PDB file of C-alpha atoms in Angstrom:
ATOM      1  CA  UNK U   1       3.382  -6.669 -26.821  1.00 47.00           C
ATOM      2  CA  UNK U   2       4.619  -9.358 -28.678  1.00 47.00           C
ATOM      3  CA  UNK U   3       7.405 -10.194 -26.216  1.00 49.00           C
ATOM      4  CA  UNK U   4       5.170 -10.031 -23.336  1.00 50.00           C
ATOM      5  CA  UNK U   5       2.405 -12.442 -24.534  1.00 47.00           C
ATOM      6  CA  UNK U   6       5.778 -14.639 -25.360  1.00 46.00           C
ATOM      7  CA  UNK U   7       6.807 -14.391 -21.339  1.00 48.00           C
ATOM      8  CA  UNK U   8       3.297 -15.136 -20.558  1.00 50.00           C
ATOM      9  CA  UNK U   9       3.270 -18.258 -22.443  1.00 41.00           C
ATOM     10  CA  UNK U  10       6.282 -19.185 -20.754  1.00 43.00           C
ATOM     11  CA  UNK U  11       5.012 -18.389 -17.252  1.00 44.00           C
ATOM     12  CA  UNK U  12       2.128 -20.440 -17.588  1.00 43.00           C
ATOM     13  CA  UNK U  13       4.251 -23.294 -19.200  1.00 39.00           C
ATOM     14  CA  UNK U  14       6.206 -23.250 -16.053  1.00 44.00           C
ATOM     15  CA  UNK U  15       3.620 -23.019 -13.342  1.00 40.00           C
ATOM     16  CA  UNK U  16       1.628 -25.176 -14.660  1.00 42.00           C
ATOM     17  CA  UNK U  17       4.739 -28.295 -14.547  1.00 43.00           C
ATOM     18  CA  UNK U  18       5.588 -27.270 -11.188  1.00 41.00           C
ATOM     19  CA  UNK U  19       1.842 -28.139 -10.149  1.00 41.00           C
ATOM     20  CA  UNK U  20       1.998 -31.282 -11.937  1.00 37.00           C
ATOM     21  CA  UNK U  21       5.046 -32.378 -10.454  1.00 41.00           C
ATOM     22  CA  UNK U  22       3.627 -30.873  -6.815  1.00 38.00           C
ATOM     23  CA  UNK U  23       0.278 -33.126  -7.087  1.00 39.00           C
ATOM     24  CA  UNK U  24       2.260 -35.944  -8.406  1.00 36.00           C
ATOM     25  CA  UNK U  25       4.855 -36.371  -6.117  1.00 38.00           C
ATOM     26  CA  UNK U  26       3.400 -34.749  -2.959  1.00 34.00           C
ATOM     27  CA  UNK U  27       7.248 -33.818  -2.210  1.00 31.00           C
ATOM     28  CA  UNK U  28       8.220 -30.769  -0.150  1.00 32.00           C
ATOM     29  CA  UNK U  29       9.525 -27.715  -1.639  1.00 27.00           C
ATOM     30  CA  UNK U  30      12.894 -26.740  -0.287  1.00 33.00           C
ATOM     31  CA  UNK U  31      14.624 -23.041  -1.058  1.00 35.00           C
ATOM     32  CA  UNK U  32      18.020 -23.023  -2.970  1.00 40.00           C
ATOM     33  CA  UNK U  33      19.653 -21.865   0.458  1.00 42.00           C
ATOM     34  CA  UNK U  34      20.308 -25.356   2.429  1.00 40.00           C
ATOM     35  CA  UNK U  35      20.162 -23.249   5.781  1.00 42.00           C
ATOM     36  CA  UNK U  36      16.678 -22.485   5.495  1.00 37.00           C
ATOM     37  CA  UNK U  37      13.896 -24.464   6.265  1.00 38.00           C
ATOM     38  CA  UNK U  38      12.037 -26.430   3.887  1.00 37.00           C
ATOM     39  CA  UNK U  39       8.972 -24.309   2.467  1.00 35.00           C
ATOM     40  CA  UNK U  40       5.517 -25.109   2.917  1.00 39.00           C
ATOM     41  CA  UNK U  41       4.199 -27.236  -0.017  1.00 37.00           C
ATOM     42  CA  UNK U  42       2.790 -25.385  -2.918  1.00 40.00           C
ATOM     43  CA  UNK U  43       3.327 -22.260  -1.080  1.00 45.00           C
ATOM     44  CA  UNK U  44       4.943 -20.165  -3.981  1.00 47.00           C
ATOM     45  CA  UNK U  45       3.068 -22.042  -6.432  1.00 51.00           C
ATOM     46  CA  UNK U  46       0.327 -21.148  -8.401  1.00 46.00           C
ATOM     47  CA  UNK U  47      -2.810 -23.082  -9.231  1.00 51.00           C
ATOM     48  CA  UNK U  48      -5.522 -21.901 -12.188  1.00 54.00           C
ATOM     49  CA  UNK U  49      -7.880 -23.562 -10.417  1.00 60.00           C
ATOM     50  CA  UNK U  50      -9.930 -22.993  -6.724  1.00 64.00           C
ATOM     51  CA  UNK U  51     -11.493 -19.961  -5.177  1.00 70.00           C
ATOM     52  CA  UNK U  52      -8.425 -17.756  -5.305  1.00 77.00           C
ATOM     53  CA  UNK U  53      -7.459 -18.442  -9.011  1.00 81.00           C
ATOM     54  CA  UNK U  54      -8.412 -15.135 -10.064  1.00 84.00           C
ATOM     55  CA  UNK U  55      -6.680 -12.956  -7.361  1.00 86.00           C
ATOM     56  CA  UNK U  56      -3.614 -15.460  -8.185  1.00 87.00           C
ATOM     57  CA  UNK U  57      -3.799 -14.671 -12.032  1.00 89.00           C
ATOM     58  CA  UNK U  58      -4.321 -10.739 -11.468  1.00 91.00           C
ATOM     59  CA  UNK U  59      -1.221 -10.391  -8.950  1.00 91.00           C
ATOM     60  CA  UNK U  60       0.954 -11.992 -11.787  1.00 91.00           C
ATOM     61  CA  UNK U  61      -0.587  -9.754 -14.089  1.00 93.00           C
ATOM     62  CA  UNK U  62      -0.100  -6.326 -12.141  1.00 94.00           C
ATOM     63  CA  UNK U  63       3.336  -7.831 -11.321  1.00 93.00           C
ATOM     64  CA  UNK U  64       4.383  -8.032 -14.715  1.00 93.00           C
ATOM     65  CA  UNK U  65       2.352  -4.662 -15.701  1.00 93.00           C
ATOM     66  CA  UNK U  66       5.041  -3.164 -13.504  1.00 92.00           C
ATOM     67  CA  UNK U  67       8.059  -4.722 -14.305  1.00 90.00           C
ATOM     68  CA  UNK U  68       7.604  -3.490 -17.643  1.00 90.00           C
ATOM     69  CA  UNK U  69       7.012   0.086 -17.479  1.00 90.00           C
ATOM     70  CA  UNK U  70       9.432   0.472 -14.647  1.00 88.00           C
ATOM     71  CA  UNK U  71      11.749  -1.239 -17.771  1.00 87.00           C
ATOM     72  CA  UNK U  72      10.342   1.784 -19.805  1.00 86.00           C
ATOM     73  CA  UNK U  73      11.056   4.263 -17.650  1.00 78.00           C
ATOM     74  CA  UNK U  74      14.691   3.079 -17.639  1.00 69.00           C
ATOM     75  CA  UNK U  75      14.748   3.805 -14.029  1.00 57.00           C
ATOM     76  CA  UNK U  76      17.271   1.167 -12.825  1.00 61.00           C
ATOM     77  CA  UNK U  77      18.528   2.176  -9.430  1.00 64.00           C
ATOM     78  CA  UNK U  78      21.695   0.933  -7.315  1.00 65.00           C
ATOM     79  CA  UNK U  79      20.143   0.226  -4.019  1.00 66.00           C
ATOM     80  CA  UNK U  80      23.952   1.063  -2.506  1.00 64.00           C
ATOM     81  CA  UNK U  81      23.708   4.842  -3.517  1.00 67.00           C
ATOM     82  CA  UNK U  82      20.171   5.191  -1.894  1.00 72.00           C
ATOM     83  CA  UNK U  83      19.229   6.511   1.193  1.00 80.00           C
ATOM     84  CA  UNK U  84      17.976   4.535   3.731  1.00 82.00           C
ATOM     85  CA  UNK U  85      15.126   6.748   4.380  1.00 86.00           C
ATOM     86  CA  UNK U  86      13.853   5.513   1.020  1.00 89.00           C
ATOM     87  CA  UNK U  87      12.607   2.637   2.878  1.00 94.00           C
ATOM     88  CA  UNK U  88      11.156   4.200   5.851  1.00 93.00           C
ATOM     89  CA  UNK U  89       7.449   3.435   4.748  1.00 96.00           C
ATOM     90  CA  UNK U  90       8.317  -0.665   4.344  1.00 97.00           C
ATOM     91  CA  UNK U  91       7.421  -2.709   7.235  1.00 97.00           C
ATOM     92  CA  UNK U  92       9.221  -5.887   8.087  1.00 97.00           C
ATOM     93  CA  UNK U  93       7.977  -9.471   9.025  1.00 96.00           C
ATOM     94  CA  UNK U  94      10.829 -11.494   9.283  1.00 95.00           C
ATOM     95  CA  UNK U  95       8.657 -13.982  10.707  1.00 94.00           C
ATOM     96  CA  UNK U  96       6.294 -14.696   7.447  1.00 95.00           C
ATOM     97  CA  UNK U  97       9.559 -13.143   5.656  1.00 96.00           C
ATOM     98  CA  UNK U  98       7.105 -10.335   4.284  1.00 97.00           C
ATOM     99  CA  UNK U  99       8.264  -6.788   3.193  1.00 97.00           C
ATOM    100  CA  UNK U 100       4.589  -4.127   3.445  1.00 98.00           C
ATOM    101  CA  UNK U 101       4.925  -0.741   1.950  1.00 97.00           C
ATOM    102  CA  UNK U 102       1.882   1.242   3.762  1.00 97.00           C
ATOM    103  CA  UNK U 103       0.350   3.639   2.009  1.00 96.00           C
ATOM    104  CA  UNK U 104      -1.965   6.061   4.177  1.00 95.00           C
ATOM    105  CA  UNK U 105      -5.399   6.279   2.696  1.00 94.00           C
ATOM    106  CA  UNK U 106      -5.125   2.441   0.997  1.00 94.00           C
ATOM    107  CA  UNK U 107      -6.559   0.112   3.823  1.00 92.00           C
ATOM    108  CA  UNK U 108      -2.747   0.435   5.911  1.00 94.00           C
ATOM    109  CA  UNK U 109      -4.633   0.829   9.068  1.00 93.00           C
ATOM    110  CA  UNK U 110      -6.531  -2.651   8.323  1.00 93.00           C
ATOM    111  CA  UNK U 111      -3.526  -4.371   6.786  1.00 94.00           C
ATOM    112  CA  UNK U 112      -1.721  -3.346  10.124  1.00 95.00           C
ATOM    113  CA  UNK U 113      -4.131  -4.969  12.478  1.00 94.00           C
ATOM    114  CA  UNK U 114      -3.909  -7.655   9.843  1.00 93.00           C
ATOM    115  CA  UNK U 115       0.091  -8.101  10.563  1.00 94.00           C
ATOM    116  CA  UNK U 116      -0.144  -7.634  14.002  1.00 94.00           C
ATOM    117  CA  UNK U 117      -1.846 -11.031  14.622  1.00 93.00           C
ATOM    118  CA  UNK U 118      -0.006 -12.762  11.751  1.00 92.00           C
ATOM    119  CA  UNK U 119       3.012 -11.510  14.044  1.00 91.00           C
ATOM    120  CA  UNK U 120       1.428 -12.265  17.458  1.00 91.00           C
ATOM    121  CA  UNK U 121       1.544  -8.701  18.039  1.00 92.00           C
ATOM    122  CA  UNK U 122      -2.073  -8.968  19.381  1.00 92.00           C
ATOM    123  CA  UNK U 123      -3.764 -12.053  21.093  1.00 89.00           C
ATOM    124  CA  UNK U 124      -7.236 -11.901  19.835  1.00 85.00           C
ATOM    125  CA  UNK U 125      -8.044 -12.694  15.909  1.00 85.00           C
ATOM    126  CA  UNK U 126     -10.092  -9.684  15.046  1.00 87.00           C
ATOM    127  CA  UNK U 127      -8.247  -7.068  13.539  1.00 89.00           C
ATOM    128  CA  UNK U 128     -11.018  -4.644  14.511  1.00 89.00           C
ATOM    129  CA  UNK U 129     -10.767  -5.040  18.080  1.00 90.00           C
ATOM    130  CA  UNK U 130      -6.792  -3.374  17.642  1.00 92.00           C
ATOM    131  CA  UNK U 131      -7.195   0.767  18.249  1.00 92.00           C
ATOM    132  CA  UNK U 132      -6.220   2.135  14.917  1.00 90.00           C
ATOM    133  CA  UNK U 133      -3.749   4.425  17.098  1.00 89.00           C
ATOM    134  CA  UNK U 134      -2.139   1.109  18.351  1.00 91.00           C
ATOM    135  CA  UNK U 135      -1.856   0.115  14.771  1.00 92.00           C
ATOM    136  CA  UNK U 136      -0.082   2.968  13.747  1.00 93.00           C
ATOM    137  CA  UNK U 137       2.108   3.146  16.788  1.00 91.00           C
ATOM    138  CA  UNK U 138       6.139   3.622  15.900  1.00 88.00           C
ATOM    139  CA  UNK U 139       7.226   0.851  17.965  1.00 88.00           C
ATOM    140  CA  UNK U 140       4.761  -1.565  16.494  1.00 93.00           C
ATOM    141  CA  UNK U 141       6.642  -2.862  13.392  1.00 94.00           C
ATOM    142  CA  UNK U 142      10.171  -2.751  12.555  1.00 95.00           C
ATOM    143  CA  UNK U 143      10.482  -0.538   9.379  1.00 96.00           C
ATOM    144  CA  UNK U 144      13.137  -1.191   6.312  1.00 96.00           C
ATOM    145  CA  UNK U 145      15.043   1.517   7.121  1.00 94.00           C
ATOM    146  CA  UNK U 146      16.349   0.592  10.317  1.00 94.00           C
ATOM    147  CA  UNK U 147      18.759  -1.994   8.706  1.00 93.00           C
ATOM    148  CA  UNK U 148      21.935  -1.934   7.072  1.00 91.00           C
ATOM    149  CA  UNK U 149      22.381  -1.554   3.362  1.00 89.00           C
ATOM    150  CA  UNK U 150      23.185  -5.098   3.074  1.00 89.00           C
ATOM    151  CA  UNK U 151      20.393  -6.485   5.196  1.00 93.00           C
ATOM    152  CA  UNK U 152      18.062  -4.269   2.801  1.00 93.00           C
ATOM    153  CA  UNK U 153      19.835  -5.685  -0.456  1.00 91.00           C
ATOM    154  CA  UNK U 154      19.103  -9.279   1.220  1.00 94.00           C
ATOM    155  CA  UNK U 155      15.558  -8.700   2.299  1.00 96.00           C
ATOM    156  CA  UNK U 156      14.355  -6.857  -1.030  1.00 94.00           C
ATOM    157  CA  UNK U 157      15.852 -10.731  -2.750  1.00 93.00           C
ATOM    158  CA  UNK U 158      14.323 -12.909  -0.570  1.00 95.00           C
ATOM    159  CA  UNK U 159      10.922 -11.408   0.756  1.00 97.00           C
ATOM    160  CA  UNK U 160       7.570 -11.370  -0.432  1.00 96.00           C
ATOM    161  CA  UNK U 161       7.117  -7.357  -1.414  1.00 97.00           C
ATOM    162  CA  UNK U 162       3.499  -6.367  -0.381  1.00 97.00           C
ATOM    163  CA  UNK U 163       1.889  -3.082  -2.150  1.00 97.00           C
ATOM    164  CA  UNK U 164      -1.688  -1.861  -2.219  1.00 96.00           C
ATOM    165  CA  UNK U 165      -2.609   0.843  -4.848  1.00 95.00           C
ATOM    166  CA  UNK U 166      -5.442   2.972  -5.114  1.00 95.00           C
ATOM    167  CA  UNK U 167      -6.503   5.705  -7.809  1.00 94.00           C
ATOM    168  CA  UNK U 168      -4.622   8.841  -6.932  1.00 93.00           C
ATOM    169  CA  UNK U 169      -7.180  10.852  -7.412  1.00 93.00           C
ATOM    170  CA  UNK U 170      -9.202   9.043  -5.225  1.00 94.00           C
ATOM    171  CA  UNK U 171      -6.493   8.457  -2.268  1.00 94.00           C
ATOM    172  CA  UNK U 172      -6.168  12.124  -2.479  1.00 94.00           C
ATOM    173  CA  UNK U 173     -10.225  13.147  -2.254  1.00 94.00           C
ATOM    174  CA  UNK U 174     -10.312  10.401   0.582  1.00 94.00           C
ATOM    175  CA  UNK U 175      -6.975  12.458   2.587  1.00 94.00           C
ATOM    176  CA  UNK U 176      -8.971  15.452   2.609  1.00 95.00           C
ATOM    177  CA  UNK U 177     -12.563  14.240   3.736  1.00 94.00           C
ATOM    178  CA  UNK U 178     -10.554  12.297   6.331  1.00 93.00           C
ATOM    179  CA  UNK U 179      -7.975  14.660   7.491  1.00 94.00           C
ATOM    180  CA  UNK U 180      -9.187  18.171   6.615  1.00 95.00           C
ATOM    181  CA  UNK U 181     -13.610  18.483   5.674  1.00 93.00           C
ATOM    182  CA  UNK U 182     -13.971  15.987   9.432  1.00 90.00           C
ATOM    183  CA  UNK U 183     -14.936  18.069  12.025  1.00 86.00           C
ATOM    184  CA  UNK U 184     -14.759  17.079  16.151  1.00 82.00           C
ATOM    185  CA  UNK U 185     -12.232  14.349  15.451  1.00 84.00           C
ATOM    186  CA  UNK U 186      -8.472  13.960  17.726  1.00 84.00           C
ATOM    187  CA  UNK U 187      -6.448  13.305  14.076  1.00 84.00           C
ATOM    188  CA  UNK U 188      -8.365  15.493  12.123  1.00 93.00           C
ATOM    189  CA  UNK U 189      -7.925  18.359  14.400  1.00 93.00           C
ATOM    190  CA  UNK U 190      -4.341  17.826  14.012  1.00 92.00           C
ATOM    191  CA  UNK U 191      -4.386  18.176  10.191  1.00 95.00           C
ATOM    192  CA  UNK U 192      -6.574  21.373  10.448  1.00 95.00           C
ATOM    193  CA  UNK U 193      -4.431  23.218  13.149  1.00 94.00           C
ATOM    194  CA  UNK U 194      -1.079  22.214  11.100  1.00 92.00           C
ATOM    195  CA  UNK U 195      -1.925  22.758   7.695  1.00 94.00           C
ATOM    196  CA  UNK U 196      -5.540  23.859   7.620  1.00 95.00           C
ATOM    197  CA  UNK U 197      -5.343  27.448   9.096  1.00 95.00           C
ATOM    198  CA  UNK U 198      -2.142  28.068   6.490  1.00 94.00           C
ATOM    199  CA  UNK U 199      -4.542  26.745   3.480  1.00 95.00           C
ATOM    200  CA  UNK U 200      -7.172  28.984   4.366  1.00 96.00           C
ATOM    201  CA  UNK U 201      -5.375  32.163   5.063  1.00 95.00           C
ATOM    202  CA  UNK U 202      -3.060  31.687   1.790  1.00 94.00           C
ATOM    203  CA  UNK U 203      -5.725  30.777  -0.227  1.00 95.00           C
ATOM    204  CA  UNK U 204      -9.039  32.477   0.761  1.00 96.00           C
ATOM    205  CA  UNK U 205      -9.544  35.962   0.080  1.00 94.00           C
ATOM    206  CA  UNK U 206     -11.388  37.852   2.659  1.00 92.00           C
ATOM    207  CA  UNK U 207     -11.231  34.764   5.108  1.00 94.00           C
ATOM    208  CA  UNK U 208     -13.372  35.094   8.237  1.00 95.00           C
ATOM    209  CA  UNK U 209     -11.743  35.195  11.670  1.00 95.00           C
ATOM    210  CA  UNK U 210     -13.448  31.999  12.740  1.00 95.00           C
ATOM    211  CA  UNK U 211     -11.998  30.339   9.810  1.00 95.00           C
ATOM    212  CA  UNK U 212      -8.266  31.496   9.977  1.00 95.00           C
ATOM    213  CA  UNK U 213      -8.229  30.513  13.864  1.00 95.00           C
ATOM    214  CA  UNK U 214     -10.083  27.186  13.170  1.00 94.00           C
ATOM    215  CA  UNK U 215      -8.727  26.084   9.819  1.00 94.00           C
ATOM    216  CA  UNK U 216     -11.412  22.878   9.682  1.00 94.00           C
ATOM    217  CA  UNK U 217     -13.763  24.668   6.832  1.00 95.00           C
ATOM    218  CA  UNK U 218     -10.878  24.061   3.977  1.00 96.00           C
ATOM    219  CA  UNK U 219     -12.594  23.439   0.397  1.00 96.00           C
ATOM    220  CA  UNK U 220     -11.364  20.734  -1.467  1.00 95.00           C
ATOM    221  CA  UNK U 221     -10.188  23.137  -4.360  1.00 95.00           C
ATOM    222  CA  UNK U 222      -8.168  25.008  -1.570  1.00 96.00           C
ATOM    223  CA  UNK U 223      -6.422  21.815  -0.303  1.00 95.00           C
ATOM    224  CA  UNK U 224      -5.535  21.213  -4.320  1.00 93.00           C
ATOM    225  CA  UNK U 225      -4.164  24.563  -4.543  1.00 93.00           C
ATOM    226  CA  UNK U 226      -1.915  24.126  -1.414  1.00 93.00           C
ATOM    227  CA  UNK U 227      -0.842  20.412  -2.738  1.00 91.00           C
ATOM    228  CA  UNK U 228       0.116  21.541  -6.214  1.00 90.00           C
ATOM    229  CA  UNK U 229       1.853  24.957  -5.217  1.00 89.00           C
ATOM    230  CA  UNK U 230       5.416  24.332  -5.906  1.00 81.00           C
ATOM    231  CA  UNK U 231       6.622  26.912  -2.711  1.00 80.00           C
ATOM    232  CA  UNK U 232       4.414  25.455  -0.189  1.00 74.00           C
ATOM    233  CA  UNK U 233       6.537  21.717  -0.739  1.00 71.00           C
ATOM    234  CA  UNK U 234       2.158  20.627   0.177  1.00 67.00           C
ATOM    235  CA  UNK U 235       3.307  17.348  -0.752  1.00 69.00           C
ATOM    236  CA  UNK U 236       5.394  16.203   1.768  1.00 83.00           C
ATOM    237  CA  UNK U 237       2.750  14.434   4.113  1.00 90.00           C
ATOM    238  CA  UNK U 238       2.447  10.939   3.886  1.00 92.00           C
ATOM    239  CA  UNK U 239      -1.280  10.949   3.494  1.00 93.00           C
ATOM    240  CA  UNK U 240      -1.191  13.112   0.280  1.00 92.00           C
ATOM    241  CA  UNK U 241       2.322  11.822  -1.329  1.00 92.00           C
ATOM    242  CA  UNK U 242       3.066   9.948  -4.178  1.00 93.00           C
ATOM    243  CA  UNK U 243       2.867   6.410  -3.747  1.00 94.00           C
ATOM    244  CA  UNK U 244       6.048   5.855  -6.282  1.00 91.00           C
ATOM    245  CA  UNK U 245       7.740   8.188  -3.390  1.00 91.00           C
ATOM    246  CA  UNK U 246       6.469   6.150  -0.369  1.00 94.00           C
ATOM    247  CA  UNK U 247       7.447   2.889  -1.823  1.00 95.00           C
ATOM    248  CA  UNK U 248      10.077   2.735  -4.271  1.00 92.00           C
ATOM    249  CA  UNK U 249       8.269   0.554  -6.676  1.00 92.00           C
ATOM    250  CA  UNK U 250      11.081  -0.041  -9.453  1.00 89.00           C
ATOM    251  CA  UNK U 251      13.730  -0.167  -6.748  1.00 89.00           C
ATOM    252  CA  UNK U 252      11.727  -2.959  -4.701  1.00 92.00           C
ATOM    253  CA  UNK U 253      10.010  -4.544  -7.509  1.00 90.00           C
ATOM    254  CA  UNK U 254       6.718  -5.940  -5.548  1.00 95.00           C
ATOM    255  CA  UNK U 255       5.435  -9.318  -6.491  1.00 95.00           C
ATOM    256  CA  UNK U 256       2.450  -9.199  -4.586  1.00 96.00           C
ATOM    257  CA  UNK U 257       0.425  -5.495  -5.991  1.00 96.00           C
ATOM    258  CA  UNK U 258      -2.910  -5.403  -4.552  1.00 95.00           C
ATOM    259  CA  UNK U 259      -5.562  -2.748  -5.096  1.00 94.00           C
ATOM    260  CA  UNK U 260      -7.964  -1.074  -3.061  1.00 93.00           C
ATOM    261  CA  UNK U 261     -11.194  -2.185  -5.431  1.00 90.00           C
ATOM    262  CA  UNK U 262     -10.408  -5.981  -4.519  1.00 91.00           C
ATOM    263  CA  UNK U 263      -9.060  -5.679  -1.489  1.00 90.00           C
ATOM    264  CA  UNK U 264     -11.129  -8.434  -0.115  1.00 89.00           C
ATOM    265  CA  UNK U 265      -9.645 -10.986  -2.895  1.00 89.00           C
ATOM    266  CA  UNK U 266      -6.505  -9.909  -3.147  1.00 92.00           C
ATOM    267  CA  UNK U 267      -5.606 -10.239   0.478  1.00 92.00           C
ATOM    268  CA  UNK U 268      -7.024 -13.740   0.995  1.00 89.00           C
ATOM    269  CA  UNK U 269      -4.700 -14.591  -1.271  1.00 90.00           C
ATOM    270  CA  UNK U 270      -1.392 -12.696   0.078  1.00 92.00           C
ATOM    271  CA  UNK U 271      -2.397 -14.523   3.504  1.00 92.00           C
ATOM    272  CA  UNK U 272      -2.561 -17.743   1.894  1.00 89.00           C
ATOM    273  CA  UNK U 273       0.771 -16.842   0.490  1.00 88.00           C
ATOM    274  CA  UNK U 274       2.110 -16.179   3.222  1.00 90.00           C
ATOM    275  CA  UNK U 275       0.984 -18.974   5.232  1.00 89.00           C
ATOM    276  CA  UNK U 276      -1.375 -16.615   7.620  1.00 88.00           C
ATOM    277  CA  UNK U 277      -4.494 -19.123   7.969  1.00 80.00           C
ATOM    278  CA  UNK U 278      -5.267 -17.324  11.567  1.00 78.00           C
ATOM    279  CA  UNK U 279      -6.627 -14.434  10.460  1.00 82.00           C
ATOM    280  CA  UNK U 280      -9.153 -13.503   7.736  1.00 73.00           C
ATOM    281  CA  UNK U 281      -9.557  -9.811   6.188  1.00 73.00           C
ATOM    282  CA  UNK U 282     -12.751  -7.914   6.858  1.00 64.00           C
ATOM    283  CA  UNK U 283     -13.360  -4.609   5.477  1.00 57.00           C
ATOM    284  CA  UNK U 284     -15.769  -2.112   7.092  1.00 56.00           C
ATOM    285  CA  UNK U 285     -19.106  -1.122   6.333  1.00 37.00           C
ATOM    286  CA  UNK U 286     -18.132   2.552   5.618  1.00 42.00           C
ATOM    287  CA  UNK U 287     -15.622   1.972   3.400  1.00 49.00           C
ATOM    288  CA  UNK U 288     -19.084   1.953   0.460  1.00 43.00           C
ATOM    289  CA  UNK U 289     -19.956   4.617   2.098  1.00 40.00           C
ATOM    290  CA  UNK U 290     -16.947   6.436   1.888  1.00 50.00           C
ATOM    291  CA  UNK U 291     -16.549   5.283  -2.235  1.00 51.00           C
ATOM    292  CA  UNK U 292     -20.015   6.984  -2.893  1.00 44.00           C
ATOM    293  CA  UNK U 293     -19.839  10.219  -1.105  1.00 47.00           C
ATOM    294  CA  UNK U 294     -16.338  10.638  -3.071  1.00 51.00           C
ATOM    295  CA  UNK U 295     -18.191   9.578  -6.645  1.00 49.00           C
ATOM    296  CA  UNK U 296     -20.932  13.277  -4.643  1.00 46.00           C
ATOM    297  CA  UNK U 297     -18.158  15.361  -4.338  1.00 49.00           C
ATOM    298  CA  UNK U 298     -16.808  14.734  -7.768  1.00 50.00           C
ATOM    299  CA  UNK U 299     -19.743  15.579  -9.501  1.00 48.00           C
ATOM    300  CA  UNK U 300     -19.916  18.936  -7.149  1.00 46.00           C
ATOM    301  CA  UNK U 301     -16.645  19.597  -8.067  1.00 51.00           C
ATOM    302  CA  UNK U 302     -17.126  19.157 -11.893  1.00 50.00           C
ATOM    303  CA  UNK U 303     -20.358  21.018 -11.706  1.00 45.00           C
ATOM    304  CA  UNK U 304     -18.835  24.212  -9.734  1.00 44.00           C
ATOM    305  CA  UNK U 305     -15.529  24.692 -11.939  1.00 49.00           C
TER     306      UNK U 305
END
């Protein structure tokens, strides 16, 4: 603890000459690489003051939260014996030089439609107008993945590293309401003819015809059985998987960690960071709705075991 208030003290030491010298001499910022273009002014600098100071303060913070227990864990990886696939879940932006691990179930749909116009993917500026489908699309972003070793080793150095977190235990309540308890819905209907009609008849004792041939009546203590049984590999589907699994996160080391409670905040900030002024981040309505019918089900589920 000691060491880290120590760094902290340091940090702030730092940022807080750089923005004196920024205000002061009203110079632009140029990268250590002389091929690259100068940067924007004061775009990788942080202020303690103005509307964003506490989204600003927090990303350091969850930054350095990481850092540190990924030091714990001792998990130092070299990036050269990975595979590729590793990366499959990080979108590139080579435009706004921005790396975005989506995570299913964390706002990815929104912070897709998001991209898309940063990228001039999309010609309008509301995010909502883009079909979710269109946001998910294969061909939409260029994933991590699809480079060399070397381009990855480059890009994970030089990028901005987006994540957004969300309690796992709420991700994984918000997977199954979405993708398994949904009735009379095109991607729900997917998940309940893939893996709904095995939960049910592996799980269910005395299961009713309609039910095995349906598979879209799945409990939520059913779907945990199936996730957490060892010889059913149940955890395999991106909407239900690990975030550390999806993303890497002491491989990539993300300086910009957002969660799902301030999205809102958190993302006027990454855009500002980015230099995305185009677009602003709107969340929708059900999203509350969605929070509260999970805090429901969690009492049921309490109650009942």
């Amino acid at each position: 603890m000691t060491r880290c208030r120590m760094w902290r003290i340091i940090l702030f030491v730092t940022i807080w000459r750089a923005s004196v010298n920024a205000n002061t001499n009203g110079a632009q910022i140029y990268s250590n690489d002389e091929d690259k273009k100068p940067l924007e002014p004061n775009k990788y600098i942080y202020s303690w003051t103005g509307p964003n100071a506490l989204a600003r303060s927090a990303l350091v913070e969850r930054q350095e939260r990481l850092q540190y227990n990924c030091e714990l864990e001792s998990s130092e990886v070299d990036i050269a014996e990975l595979n590729p696939e590793s990366f499959r879940n990080i979108l590139v932006d080579d435009l706004h030089e921005l790396l975005y691990c989506y995570v299913p179930k964390v706002a990815c749909t929104n912070w897709k439609r998001v991209l898309m116009i940063a990228a001039g993917k999309w010609p309008g500026n509301d995010p909502l107008e883009i079909p979710a489908d269109q946001a998910h699309s294969p061909g939409t972003f260029q994933r991590l993945n699809n480079y060399t070793l070397s381009e990855i080793e480059k890009k994970l150095a030089t990028y901005d590293k987006l994540i957004v977190v969300r309690h796992p235990l709420e991700r994984l309540l918000s997977a199954y309401r979405n993708k398994l308890e949904t009735k009379h819905e095109k991607s729900a209907r997917y998940f309940q003819t893939r893996f709904g009609k095995k939960i049910v008849k592996k799980y269910r004792p005395n299961a009713t015809e309609e039910s095995l041939r349906n598979g879209d009546d799945v409990t939520f203590r059913e779907f945990v059985d199936f996730i957490t049984d060892d010889t059913e590999n149940g955890t395999r589907n991106e909407h239900w998987r690990p975030i550390y699994d999806l993303c890497q996160p002491c491989t990539v080391n993300y300086n910009l960690v957002s969660k799902y409670e301030s999205l809102v905040e958190d993302a006027t900030e990454v855009l500002e960071r980015i230099g995305v002024t185009s677009v602003n981040w709107t969340t929708e309505q059900r999203a509350d709705v969605e929070k509260a019918g999970q805090i429901l089900l969690y009492s049921e589920l309490q109650t009942t075991s």
